[in-house]
Each structure stands twice: as structure tokens, then as C-alpha cells.
């Protein structure tokens, strides 16, 4: 296990009616930018809850509505301008990963003199940020407890992450009842996304990371148990609560610190979203089992067999047979139990014409990955996923 510093600065307020903790935001000032998406929070009452608490705490609110899934840099620019114009002290996201990521990028953009896209291209330019807080309405990205913000720029096209500890939310409200209205398709995509975060952190060749590996297996088992329950019974509190907390831990550093993972499927998926604006979790669901088959070999069979035995309860002495069966279980779960389309064509991608460009543009160097991927590997994975 490698050396690491683990610092988790986010105050997590988990459970029913925890929204009252937003009153603590008055410590950061008296004017907040409220950032949200296409209006689900107005339909399900979360908006009214939030506004009630902020009013009670004497916090005035400016609003940035209409953040897109796969938030755009243009929306970030609008938010930055609004914050400057109105003298905003803090940014409060109410929504899923898109609203939260957009808020983080706005928070970093306000004190920065240039264009916010510069910050995405060069994280070292993030020297300061407004305080960020969030109310999570969808269990998926774990953005509530990390310093990452994924922003899309359709002009390039590119979908990239700005990363800074300054962007970790100060307060995150995780009320599972706020996720009861998440539609079936987004619930499934969220489970696929949180599973992918866990896989990306699990499949490393770093030895003796037993703590991280056993925790990751526990998270995966929890997701596999509760994903189908949340689909069958959307208002099952325990299912929503377990998915919410599992999603947070999959990407808050607890299962990655010390094991030095370098991610493989996310960089591929981000190219797909950049070109075709697909739903992040669905793209990952399609890419992940193909990637697993692609990288499975004599050097990698042990962690895959361990995954099969410890997550899926597979038995059998032949590691390679267990590893293949584990990948088959993964496919069945994602495409049958969660009902996600099993290939890129099913996600609406019309042809393979951009796959070469995507492999060329992939921002995330995969040389340090579990299995380094060349340009040809990426094109082959995309071809098989299609
Ligand atoms: O926009 P509204 O009307 O709110 O509807 C949203 C949106 O249509 C809806 N929704 C959310 N909560 C709901 C709800 N509908 C009903 N009831 C609720 N309670 O769900 C749709 C998707 O929302 P979105 O925020 O886009 O989903 P998600 O949380 O999956 O976020 C995806 C974004 O996060 C990025 C992705 O790339 C993508 O841009 N990621 C961020 C990460 C991070 N910051 O660490 C890591 C991830 O790997 C990921 O890349
Ligand atoms: Zn993800």
C-alpha cells in the first residue's frame, strides 16, 4: 500500500429532514447562488424546502436554473457573471452531479480573471473558490464529497474534469427521501456509475490494499443488492439510503487512497458523452464489461477472480473460469436487472465514425492504468461496445 494523505473536509448531513443544516451556510455570508437543473426540484418540493431554510437563516438567493445533464461551460460562464454582478458569497447546488459540478466550476470561476474553461484545462490555475454546498437529489456521481467537476465544451467537443480540494462541498445534504422521485432510467444509470467508480478504484495492481479492496467489494455488493430494489420499489427508503451512501464512498477517496488507481472506462465514456451527449452511467455500463474482457489475461486474472468470488459468491478453483463468469454476472446485472441498453447503438450512437478521433483526444493518459490502453485498444473497445 502506498503512502497517502486522506482529508475529507465535507460535512455530511445524512437522513430525513437534514436540509435544516443549510442554515449553517450563514457562516459563509448572506447571499447564495442556487444552482439547479431542468425543474425536477420544483415538482417534487425540494426547492420549497431549501428556500424555506435559507429564508429562515437570512440568506438571500440568486438563481441559476436549467443546468443541463453533462453541464456546459456556457452555463458555468453565465453563473460566474451572475455571481459577480450580484455579489454572491457562496454557491449552493440542488440536484445531481450536473448541478453540483456546474456549481463547483462557477465557484472556481468567480475569483479567476480569465475564462473558466482555462481552469478545466489547467487545474493549477484554481487558486481560490467560493464555498460550495449541495443538496443531493440523485445517488450516482459522488460529487457531493469530492473536489471534481466535470464540464462539457461542445465546441471542441470535450468533456473534462477540473479538480481541486478547494471545490469539495463544505456541507452536503444527503436526504434519501429526496431521491424517491428519481426516474427508473436515471436510477439505473446512477447505479452503473457508482459501480464503475468502485471498479475503477478496485482494479489496480497495487499489492496489499486489503482494506480498500474489501471495502470496495462491500460497496459493490450493496449496489447489487439495492439497485434492483430501488427500481422495483422506487419509494423504498432503505434502498435509496444504501445507494446514496454507497455512491458517496465509491469516489470520496476512501477506496482509492493508497492503491493508486488510474481510471480506464471513465475517459472512454467522457469521449462518448462529449460527442453524443449520452447519459454518463449508461455509457459506462456499456463500456465496462467490454473493457473487462479486453484486459482480462494471465497477469490480471487474480483480481477478476477475487471480484467473482467476493462480490458474486462464485465458487470454483479455476481463476480464469471464475473471472469470465464474473464478467458475465456483471453484464446480466447491468443489462437485465438494471435494464440498461447493452450497446452503444442502443444508446443512440449512429455509427463508429468518431471512434478514432475519440481515442486520439482522450484526455486521460491510461499508461498508468490497471492495463495500459493504446489508441488501438480504445478503438477496439469502442468497436466491441458498439
Ligand atoms: O435537471 P433536473 O430537472 O433536476 O432532472 C435531472 C436530470 O434530468 C434528473 N433528476 C435528478 N434528481 C432527480 C431527478 N429527477 C427526479 N427526481 C429527482 N430527485 O436526473 C437527470 C440527470 O441528472 P444529472 O445531475 O445529470 O445526473 P448525475 O447525477 O448522474 O450527474 C451526471 C454528471 O456528473 C458527472 C457526469 O459526467 C455528468 O456530467 N460526473 C461527475 C463526477 C464527479 N464530480 O465526481 C464523477 C462522475 O464520474 C461523473 O463524470
Ligand atoms: Zn462516473
CSV table of C-alpha atoms and ligand atoms in Angstrom, one decimal, residues 140-141 193-194 196-197 251 263 266 269-270 280-281 284, ligand 2:
chain,number,residue,atom,x,y,z
A,140,UNK,CA,-24.6,8.4,-8.6
A,141,UNK,CA,-21.6,10.6,-9.1
A,193,UNK,CA,-22.0,5.0,-12.4
A,194,UNK,CA,-21.3,4.3,-8.7
A,196,UNK,CA,-18.0,2.0,-12.3
A,197,UNK,CA,-16.3,4.3,-9.7
A,251,UNK,CA,-15.4,8.2,-5.1
A,263,UNK,CA,-9.1,5.1,-14.4
A,266,UNK,CA,-14.4,6.9,-17.5
A,269,UNK,CA,-17.2,7.3,-21.6
A,270,UNK,CA,-16.4,11.0,-21.3
A,280,UNK,CA,-22.9,9.1,-18.3
A,281,UNK,CA,-23.9,6.0,-16.3
A,284,UNK,CA,-20.2,3.3,-18.5
B,2,LIG,ZN1,-18.8,8.4,-13.2
